[in-house]
Short mmCIF file of C-alpha atoms in Angstrom, two decimals:
data_model
loop_
_atom_site.label_atom_id
_atom_site.label_comp_id
_atom_site.label_asym_id
_atom_site.label_seq_id
_atom_site.Cartn_x
_atom_site.Cartn_y
_atom_site.Cartn_z
CA MET G 1 78.93 112.46 121.61
CA ASN G 2 77.28 115.13 123.61
CA LYS G 3 74.41 116.95 121.98
CA LYS G 4 76.01 120.31 122.87
CA GLU G 5 78.92 119.24 120.66
CA LEU G 6 76.58 119.41 117.43
CA PRO G 7 76.18 122.89 115.73
CA LYS G 8 73.18 124.65 116.62
CA SER G 9 72.29 125.24 112.97
CA PHE G 10 72.30 121.49 112.25
CA GLN G 11 70.13 120.89 115.19
CA ASN G 12 67.80 123.53 114.11
CA SER G 13 67.78 122.17 110.57
CA LEU G 14 66.64 118.62 111.85
CA LYS G 15 63.75 119.92 113.81
CA GLU G 16 62.66 122.13 110.99
CA ASN G 17 62.75 119.41 108.24
CA LEU G 18 62.50 116.29 110.13
CA PRO G 19 60.54 117.32 113.13
CA SER G 20 59.18 113.81 113.91
CA HIS G 21 62.59 112.28 114.05
CA ALA G 22 64.95 115.23 115.36
CA GLU G 23 64.79 114.42 119.08
CA ASP G 24 65.26 110.60 118.81
CA LEU G 25 67.88 111.01 116.13
CA LEU G 26 69.81 113.46 118.36
CA LYS G 27 69.66 111.02 121.25
CA ALA G 28 71.01 108.20 119.02
CA LEU G 29 73.99 110.22 118.04
CA GLU G 30 75.02 109.88 121.60
CA LYS G 31 75.46 106.10 121.42
CA ASP G 32 78.38 104.24 120.06
CA SER G 33 78.50 103.60 116.28
CA PRO G 34 77.83 99.87 115.53
CA ILE G 35 80.64 97.80 113.83
CA SER G 36 79.75 95.57 111.03
CA ILE G 37 81.62 93.16 108.41
CA ARG G 38 80.28 91.71 105.20
CA LEU G 39 81.61 88.33 104.28
CA ASN G 40 83.35 87.55 100.95
CA PRO G 41 81.11 84.80 99.27
CA PHE G 42 83.99 83.66 97.21
CA LYS G 43 86.49 82.87 100.01
CA ASN G 44 86.69 81.26 103.28
CA ASN G 45 85.21 83.35 106.19
CA PRO G 46 85.62 83.69 109.94
CA ASP G 47 83.09 82.00 112.26
CA THR G 48 80.05 84.06 112.56
CA LYS G 49 77.56 81.71 114.28
CA SER G 50 77.28 83.81 117.46
CA LEU G 51 76.97 87.08 115.59
CA GLU G 52 73.81 89.23 114.94
CA LYS G 53 72.95 89.22 111.28
CA VAL G 54 72.63 92.49 109.27
CA PRO G 55 68.91 92.11 108.08
CA TRP G 56 68.92 93.66 104.79
CA THR G 57 71.97 91.87 103.20
CA ASP G 58 73.39 88.43 102.86
CA LYS G 59 76.30 87.34 104.75
CA ALA G 60 76.74 90.55 106.87
CA TYR G 61 77.08 90.65 110.60
CA TYR G 62 77.36 93.13 113.50
CA LEU G 63 80.37 92.72 115.96
CA SER G 64 80.06 93.30 119.58
CA LYS G 65 83.22 95.42 119.62
CA ARG G 66 85.85 96.69 117.29
CA PRO G 67 88.78 94.21 116.99
CA ALA G 68 92.23 94.94 115.72
CA PHE G 69 91.54 94.09 112.07
CA TYR G 70 95.12 94.58 111.07
CA ALA G 71 95.90 91.49 113.28
CA ASP G 72 93.39 89.26 111.58
CA PRO G 73 94.64 87.15 108.73
CA PHE G 74 91.05 86.76 107.42
CA PHE G 75 91.07 90.33 106.83
CA HIS G 76 94.23 90.47 104.92
CA SER G 77 93.17 87.65 102.64
CA GLY G 78 90.00 89.36 101.80
CA GLY G 79 87.62 86.86 103.68
CA TYR G 80 85.39 89.90 104.58
CA TYR G 81 85.29 93.64 104.27
CA VAL G 82 84.61 96.10 107.22
CA GLN G 83 81.71 98.12 106.12
CA GLU G 84 79.10 100.37 107.64
CA ALA G 85 75.78 98.39 107.87
CA SER G 86 73.61 101.21 106.34
CA SER G 87 75.69 101.12 103.13
CA MET G 88 74.95 97.59 102.50
CA ILE G 89 71.46 98.56 101.72
CA VAL G 90 72.68 98.88 97.97
CA GLU G 91 72.77 94.99 97.81
CA TYR G 92 69.16 94.69 98.59
CA ILE G 93 68.28 97.39 96.08
CA LEU G 94 70.25 95.66 93.32
CA LYS G 95 68.27 92.53 94.01
CA LYS G 96 65.05 94.30 93.79
CA LEU G 97 65.74 95.76 90.47
CA GLN G 98 65.99 92.33 88.96
CA LEU G 99 68.56 93.40 86.40
CA ASN G 100 69.91 90.97 83.83
CA ASN G 101 73.44 91.08 84.70
CA GLU G 102 74.57 89.32 81.52
CA GLU G 103 77.09 91.84 79.91
CA LEU G 104 75.97 94.43 82.13
CA LEU G 105 78.21 97.45 82.35
CA ALA G 106 77.97 99.32 85.70
CA LEU G 107 79.92 102.43 87.26
CA ASP G 108 80.55 103.23 90.66
CA LEU G 109 81.35 107.01 90.20
CA CYS G 110 82.73 107.87 93.51
CA ALA G 111 84.01 104.50 94.63
CA ALA G 112 86.56 104.92 97.34
CA PRO G 113 87.13 103.22 99.88
CA GLY G 114 85.48 100.32 97.77
CA GLY G 115 82.61 98.94 99.97
CA LYS G 116 79.89 99.50 97.39
CA SER G 117 82.16 98.46 94.53
CA THR G 118 82.59 95.19 96.17
CA ILE G 119 78.89 94.83 96.51
CA LEU G 120 78.58 95.66 92.74
CA SER G 121 81.27 93.29 91.66
CA THR G 122 79.63 90.53 93.59
CA PHE G 123 76.32 91.20 92.11
CA LEU G 124 77.73 91.25 88.44
CA LYS G 125 79.88 88.07 89.08
CA ASP G 126 81.18 86.61 85.89
CA LYS G 127 78.65 88.05 83.57
CA GLY G 128 79.02 91.84 83.90
CA LEU G 129 81.83 94.40 84.29
CA LEU G 130 82.14 97.32 86.83
CA VAL G 131 83.96 100.51 86.25
CA SER G 132 85.11 101.72 89.54
CA ASN G 133 86.08 105.33 89.73
CA GLU G 134 87.80 107.50 92.23
CA ILE G 135 89.27 111.07 91.30
CA VAL G 136 91.11 111.63 94.65
CA TRP G 137 94.55 109.67 94.10
CA LYS G 138 95.31 108.72 97.75
CA ARG G 139 91.52 107.34 97.91
CA ASN G 140 92.11 105.67 94.58
CA LEU G 141 95.07 103.64 96.17
CA ILE G 142 92.97 102.63 99.01
CA LEU G 143 90.11 101.38 96.47
CA GLN G 144 92.84 99.51 94.60
CA GLU G 145 94.01 97.68 97.63
CA ASN G 146 90.52 96.89 98.81
CA LEU G 147 89.43 95.49 95.48
CA GLU G 148 92.54 93.48 95.22
CA ARG G 149 91.65 91.74 98.59
CA TRP G 150 88.14 91.01 97.28
CA GLY G 151 89.67 88.95 94.56
CA GLN G 152 87.37 89.41 91.53
CA SER G 153 88.54 90.17 88.11
CA ASN G 154 85.48 91.91 86.69
CA THR G 155 86.36 95.50 87.62
CA ILE G 156 88.12 98.24 85.76
CA ILE G 157 89.59 101.02 88.04
CA THR G 158 89.52 104.64 86.59
CA HIS G 159 90.89 107.95 87.92
CA ASN G 160 88.62 110.65 86.46
CA ASN G 161 86.54 113.64 87.20
CA SER G 162 82.94 113.28 86.81
CA GLY G 163 82.89 115.77 83.76
CA ASP G 164 85.21 113.26 81.83
CA PHE G 165 82.04 110.80 81.54
CA LYS G 166 80.26 113.41 79.54
CA SER G 167 81.65 112.23 76.26
CA LEU G 168 80.37 108.51 77.04
CA ASN G 169 76.78 108.40 75.44
CA GLN G 170 74.65 105.67 76.78
CA VAL G 171 77.29 103.29 77.73
CA PHE G 172 76.33 102.14 81.23
CA ASP G 173 73.36 99.98 82.34
CA LEU G 174 73.64 101.03 85.99
CA ILE G 175 75.43 103.87 87.74
CA LEU G 176 76.02 104.23 91.40
CA VAL G 177 76.70 107.79 92.77
CA ASP G 178 77.48 107.71 96.50
CA ALA G 179 77.85 111.46 96.28
CA PRO G 180 80.52 113.37 98.29
CA CYS G 181 78.35 115.28 101.07
CA SER G 182 78.31 117.16 104.16
CA GLY G 183 78.53 113.86 106.10
CA GLU G 184 75.70 114.46 108.69
CA GLY G 185 75.06 110.64 108.96
CA MET G 186 78.83 110.09 109.81
CA PHE G 187 78.81 112.49 112.94
CA ARG G 188 79.22 109.84 115.68
CA LYS G 189 81.50 107.53 113.51
CA ASP G 190 83.82 110.32 112.72
CA PRO G 191 83.48 113.37 114.93
CA ARG G 192 86.01 115.34 112.80
CA VAL G 193 83.08 115.70 110.27
CA ILE G 194 81.34 117.97 112.85
CA GLN G 195 84.11 120.58 112.70
CA GLU G 196 83.90 120.57 109.01
CA TRP G 197 79.94 121.09 108.93
CA SER G 198 78.31 124.38 108.21
CA PRO G 199 75.22 125.55 106.26
CA SER G 200 77.68 126.94 103.75
CA ASN G 201 79.37 123.62 103.37
CA VAL G 202 75.81 121.90 102.85
CA GLU G 203 75.32 124.47 99.95
CA SER G 204 78.61 123.82 98.29
CA CYS G 205 78.08 119.96 98.63
CA ALA G 206 74.75 120.42 96.94
CA LEU G 207 76.20 122.38 94.11
CA ARG G 208 78.85 119.84 93.63
CA GLN G 209 76.41 116.90 93.59
CA SER G 210 74.11 118.70 90.95
CA ASP G 211 77.32 119.05 88.76
CA ILE G 212 78.05 115.32 89.23
CA LEU G 213 74.52 114.34 88.17
CA GLU G 214 74.46 116.51 85.17
CA ASP G 215 78.04 115.19 84.14
CA ILE G 216 76.85 111.44 84.02
CA ALA G 217 73.31 111.60 82.86
CA SER G 218 74.36 111.23 79.33
CA SER G 219 76.50 108.15 79.90
CA LEU G 220 73.45 105.99 81.26
CA LYS G 221 71.47 104.02 78.77
CA ASN G 222 67.75 104.59 78.29
CA GLU G 223 65.92 102.42 80.80
CA GLY G 224 69.03 102.19 82.89
CA TYR G 225 69.18 102.77 86.67
CA LEU G 226 70.94 105.54 88.72
CA ILE G 227 71.14 104.90 92.39
CA TYR G 228 72.03 108.09 94.29
CA SER G 229 72.92 108.21 97.91
CA THR G 230 74.51 110.56 100.39
CA CYS G 231 75.24 110.01 104.32
CA THR G 232 73.33 113.31 105.07
CA TYR G 233 69.76 113.98 106.26
CA ASN G 234 69.19 117.49 104.91
CA PHE G 235 66.84 117.99 101.95
CA LEU G 236 69.19 120.40 100.03
CA GLU G 237 71.49 117.61 99.16
CA ASN G 238 68.71 114.95 98.71
CA GLU G 239 65.17 115.71 97.83
CA SER G 240 65.52 119.26 96.63
CA LEU G 241 68.45 118.23 94.56
CA ILE G 242 66.81 115.24 92.86
CA ASP G 243 63.59 117.37 92.18
CA GLU G 244 65.71 119.89 90.47
CA PHE G 245 67.38 117.19 88.36
CA LEU G 246 64.06 115.53 87.49
CA SER G 247 62.62 118.84 86.10
CA GLN G 248 65.74 119.04 83.63
CA TYR G 249 66.40 115.36 82.58
CA ASP G 250 64.17 112.45 81.26
CA PHE G 251 64.46 110.42 84.48
CA GLU G 252 61.85 109.24 86.95
CA CYS G 253 62.00 108.14 90.71
CA ILE G 254 60.93 104.57 91.46
CA GLU G 255 59.86 102.92 94.62
CA ILE G 256 61.79 99.88 96.10
CA ASP G 257 59.48 97.45 97.86
CA GLY G 258 60.27 96.05 101.47
CA LEU G 259 62.59 98.73 102.55
CA GLU G 260 60.22 99.99 105.03
CA ASP G 261 59.91 96.53 106.70
CA PHE G 262 63.51 97.16 107.90
CA GLY G 263 62.43 100.47 109.79
CA ILE G 264 63.76 102.51 106.74
CA VAL G 265 61.63 105.68 106.27
CA LYS G 266 60.27 106.58 102.89
CA ASN G 267 59.89 110.41 102.07
CA ARG G 268 57.92 111.59 99.02
CA HIS G 269 58.93 115.20 98.03
CA GLY G 270 57.57 116.53 94.92
CA ASN G 271 58.73 114.00 92.23
CA SER G 272 61.52 112.30 94.38
CA ILE G 273 61.18 109.34 96.52
CA PHE G 274 63.88 109.07 99.08
CA TYR G 275 64.64 106.23 101.79
CA ARG G 276 66.27 107.24 104.90
CA LEU G 277 68.27 105.00 107.31
CA PHE G 278 68.14 106.86 110.73
CA PRO G 279 70.49 105.59 113.52
CA HIS G 280 67.39 105.77 115.88
CA LYS G 281 65.41 103.37 113.53
CA ILE G 282 68.04 100.91 112.41
CA LYS G 283 71.27 99.61 113.59
CA GLY G 284 73.54 101.63 111.57
CA GLU G 285 74.49 105.19 110.40
CA GLY G 286 72.65 107.85 108.61
CA LEU G 287 72.01 107.36 104.84
CA SER G 288 69.81 108.81 102.20
CA ILE G 289 69.10 106.91 99.03
CA CYS G 290 66.89 107.06 95.96
CA VAL G 291 66.60 105.04 92.69
CA LEU G 292 66.14 106.88 89.31
CA ARG G 293 65.29 105.16 85.92
CA LYS G 294 66.19 106.92 82.79
CA LYS G 295 63.06 107.03 80.58
CA SER G 296 63.15 105.07 77.27
CA THR G 297 62.17 108.27 75.43
CA ALA G 298 65.39 110.21 76.60
CA GLY G 299 67.18 111.67 73.78
CA ILE G 300 70.72 111.34 72.89
CA PHE G 301 72.93 114.02 74.44
CA PRO G 302 75.11 116.22 72.34
CA LYS G 303 78.53 114.57 72.61
CA PRO G 304 81.25 116.93 73.61
CA LYS G 305 84.63 116.56 72.34
CA SER G 306 86.40 113.83 74.16
CA LYS G 307 89.93 113.73 75.53
CA LYS G 308 92.55 111.85 73.66
CA GLY G 309 92.77 108.33 74.85
CA GLN G 310 95.42 108.03 77.69
CA ASN G 311 95.51 104.29 77.70
CA LYS G 312 98.40 102.02 76.44
CA PHE G 313 96.53 98.79 77.03
CA SER G 314 96.43 96.21 74.21
CA LYS G 315 95.04 92.67 74.00
CA THR G 316 97.66 90.02 74.34
CA ASP G 317 97.69 86.34 73.41
CA LEU G 318 99.40 85.54 76.84
CA SER G 319 98.74 81.84 77.30
CA PRO G 320 96.62 80.92 80.36
CA SER G 321 98.82 77.79 80.69
CA ILE G 322 100.96 79.90 83.07
CA TYR G 323 100.77 77.28 85.92
CA VAL G 324 99.86 79.84 88.59
CA LEU G 325 96.72 80.88 86.71
CA LYS G 326 93.56 78.77 86.49
CA GLU G 327 92.70 77.79 82.91
CA ASN G 328 89.59 79.80 82.08
CA SER G 329 88.40 80.32 78.61
CA GLU G 330 86.36 83.46 79.64
CA ILE G 331 89.57 85.33 80.70
CA SER G 332 90.97 87.93 78.48
CA TYR G 333 94.50 89.16 78.86
CA VAL G 334 95.57 92.69 78.26
CA LYS G 335 99.00 94.18 78.44
CA ARG G 336 100.53 97.63 79.30
CA GLU G 337 104.20 97.76 78.82
CA ASN G 338 105.58 94.96 80.99
CA GLU G 339 102.30 94.72 83.16
CA VAL G 340 99.84 91.90 82.44
CA PHE G 341 96.14 92.13 83.64
CA ALA G 342 93.41 89.54 83.41
CA ILE G 343 89.72 90.56 83.09
CA LYS G 344 86.40 88.41 83.22
CA SER G 345 85.29 89.49 79.58
CA LEU G 346 85.39 88.39 76.16
CA ILE G 347 85.14 91.74 74.59
CA PRO G 348 87.94 93.91 76.00
CA GLU G 349 88.54 95.82 72.71
CA ILE G 350 84.78 97.00 72.70
CA ILE G 351 85.15 98.03 76.39
CA LEU G 352 88.57 99.76 75.77
CA SER G 353 87.02 101.68 72.68
CA GLN G 354 84.03 102.77 74.75
CA LEU G 355 86.14 103.82 77.88
CA ASN G 356 88.98 105.19 75.73
CA PRO G 357 88.45 108.85 77.02
CA LEU G 358 89.09 107.62 80.68
CA ARG G 359 92.31 107.09 82.49
CA ILE G 360 92.28 103.43 83.30
CA ILE G 361 94.43 102.46 86.12
CA LYS G 362 93.74 98.67 86.43
CA PHE G 363 92.19 96.47 83.85
CA GLY G 364 90.68 93.59 86.02
CA THR G 365 93.37 91.97 88.05
CA HIS G 366 97.15 92.90 87.66
CA ILE G 367 98.37 89.25 87.48
CA GLY G 368 102.14 90.10 87.12
CA ASP G 369 104.95 91.44 85.09
CA PHE G 370 107.35 90.35 82.45
CA ASN G 371 110.82 90.81 83.65
CA ARG G 372 113.30 90.07 80.98
CA ASP G 373 110.85 87.89 79.24
CA LYS G 374 110.12 86.03 82.56
CA PHE G 375 106.62 86.22 84.05
CA VAL G 376 106.61 87.35 87.74
CA PRO G 377 103.22 86.87 89.43
CA SER G 378 101.93 89.70 91.41
CA HIS G 379 100.29 90.09 94.87
CA GLY G 380 96.97 90.79 93.08
CA LEU G 381 97.22 87.40 91.48
CA ALA G 382 97.86 85.85 94.95
CA LEU G 383 94.62 87.56 96.47
CA SER G 384 92.45 86.91 93.40
CA LEU G 385 90.08 84.09 92.44
CA LEU G 386 92.19 83.36 89.35
CA LEU G 387 95.17 81.77 91.47
CA SER G 388 95.30 77.99 90.40
CA LYS G 389 94.60 75.57 93.12
CA ASP G 390 97.49 73.49 91.74
CA VAL G 391 100.14 75.92 93.00
CA SER G 392 102.03 74.24 95.93
CA GLY G 393 100.83 75.84 99.30
CA ILE G 394 101.82 76.01 102.80
CA GLU G 395 98.92 76.16 105.27
CA LEU G 396 99.66 78.48 108.27
CA ASP G 397 98.44 78.75 111.63
CA GLU G 398 97.41 82.27 112.99
CA SER G 399 100.86 83.12 114.44
CA GLY G 400 102.50 81.94 111.32
CA ALA G 401 100.18 83.99 109.05
CA LEU G 402 100.76 87.14 111.01
CA ARG G 403 104.49 86.52 110.84
CA VAL G 404 104.17 86.06 106.94
CA LEU G 405 102.13 89.36 106.74
CA GLN G 406 105.16 91.08 108.25
CA ARG G 407 107.18 89.49 105.61
CA ASP G 408 108.96 87.28 108.17
CA ALA G 409 110.00 84.20 106.52
CA SER G 410 112.22 82.76 109.36
CA GLN G 411 109.85 79.93 110.29
CA LEU G 412 109.32 78.98 106.73
CA GLU G 413 111.51 75.98 105.26
CA SER G 414 112.30 75.58 101.60
CA ASP G 415 111.32 72.09 100.35
CA ASN G 416 113.59 72.44 97.62
CA ASP G 417 111.40 70.46 95.26
CA ASN G 418 112.08 72.73 92.24
CA THR G 419 108.61 74.34 92.87
CA GLU G 420 109.14 78.13 91.93
CA TRP G 421 106.23 79.68 93.55
CA ILE G 422 104.45 78.73 96.77
CA ALA G 423 101.16 79.88 98.08
CA LEU G 424 101.09 80.77 101.72
CA LYS G 425 97.63 80.22 103.21
CA PHE G 426 95.34 80.78 106.13
CA LYS G 427 92.29 78.75 106.50
CA GLY G 428 92.39 78.03 102.74
CA ASN G 429 92.79 81.67 101.68
CA THR G 430 96.01 82.74 100.12
CA LEU G 431 97.81 85.57 102.02
CA ALA G 432 100.76 85.85 99.51
CA LEU G 433 102.88 84.15 96.89
CA ALA G 434 106.45 83.36 97.91
CA LYS G 435 109.58 82.31 95.70
CA ASN G 436 110.95 79.13 96.65
CA LEU G 437 114.79 79.58 96.38
CA LYS G 438 117.56 77.11 96.97
CA ASN G 439 118.28 78.13 100.68
CA ARG G 440 115.27 80.30 101.64
CA ILE G 441 111.86 81.49 100.70
CA ASN G 442 111.09 85.03 99.56
CA ILE G 443 107.74 86.44 100.58
CA HIS G 444 106.15 88.60 97.92
CA ILE G 445 104.06 91.25 99.74
CA PRO G 446 104.08 95.01 98.66
CA LYS G 447 104.58 97.38 101.55
CA THR G 448 101.05 98.68 101.48
CA PHE G 449 99.68 95.13 102.26
CA ARG G 450 102.19 94.18 104.98
CA ILE G 451 101.47 94.47 108.78
CA ARG G 452 103.49 97.50 109.89
CA LYS G 453 102.10 97.57 113.66
CA ASN G 454 103.48 95.69 116.64
CA ILE G 455 101.67 92.37 116.82
CA ASP G 456 103.57 90.75 119.62
CA GLU G 457 100.56 90.47 121.83
CA PHE G 458 98.78 88.31 119.08
CA LEU G 459 101.78 85.90 118.46
#
């Protein structure tokens, strides 16, 4: 990217607000954007021995160049997530907060495409629950796909505006707001953002961010944490915004030890404390982040009239003895018409009651459907950690795995041993379930999960 391509008003804003960083930052924007991945700790991963580690997170690495991820079975099976390195700083912050994640209820408000939600769900593990929300429906679909690949069953996906959370009083222990912003930190990764940037857009974003924070303030418990981040550098969407928020609500900004050791820059402004990841200081894109704690003295907000519950979920006594599922006493089953979901929680009734005003799309993992009283497992179950290891499986080489991901079963042979469902695997990770019929094998992969590009060069 040539400096001349950047709006003059953006360059002037940098020089005015961040004079000691402006020139080096502008030079850094002329370099290529680094590529990084974060490994899934619950699944088998590709070899990373020769790769450079991302310093502020576990099991994350930089790649020397961008590969064809669509042609990597590890990607399709959820062995890793492609994520910008700066965004992974959330993992470091979560560990520093030393939260007790037993029965912790967290919210990722602006969750798509899902990278930070996979960090949160990994942090919560079996003990807590995550509400992963995205209002833009196309982005919500991408969120669903990415969380399915990750494979955990401790996440509820919702489709709501931030205003819908006003009626939830002190429900969440932790809220992450990775706010929609003017995208200054993404200029070199996505040059299209440059064309959309303008001072008026920055102002519009700041107004929207202010509304979002006001909408969710009541839903955080006293002494709970709010992590706020943007991929921008300007003060209007960061320090000035948070200063104004702190003047109206009983929150306080807190420091996070150790961030500066990575080259991350701390900035105090009024009552706010922000940490900036600059591309000329660290190997990653631009990010601004702060952590707020709700004071123990914060009062109860007036509860607005909530919308009528939109959810048709109900607890079911579905037996975990269905042979494709692991037997797990901590799994609860929820039914919506013919769909069956499994969630790592012993108290779905309480959660359903608290979250009733929200539009819930997925309640944990969609494990399958009842079709004329017969249970048909889903692709979500195939990718989840709930799949029983006792299910018969076929281990595939890379070429075979890619063919399966195109739903090509021509090289698979039915063993005709009366096993109804077969797990098709690559390096121990399940890619899909297949139905073992008398004369053929039917691969069960939804269109959105199939490889639709030409992969001849990889076969």
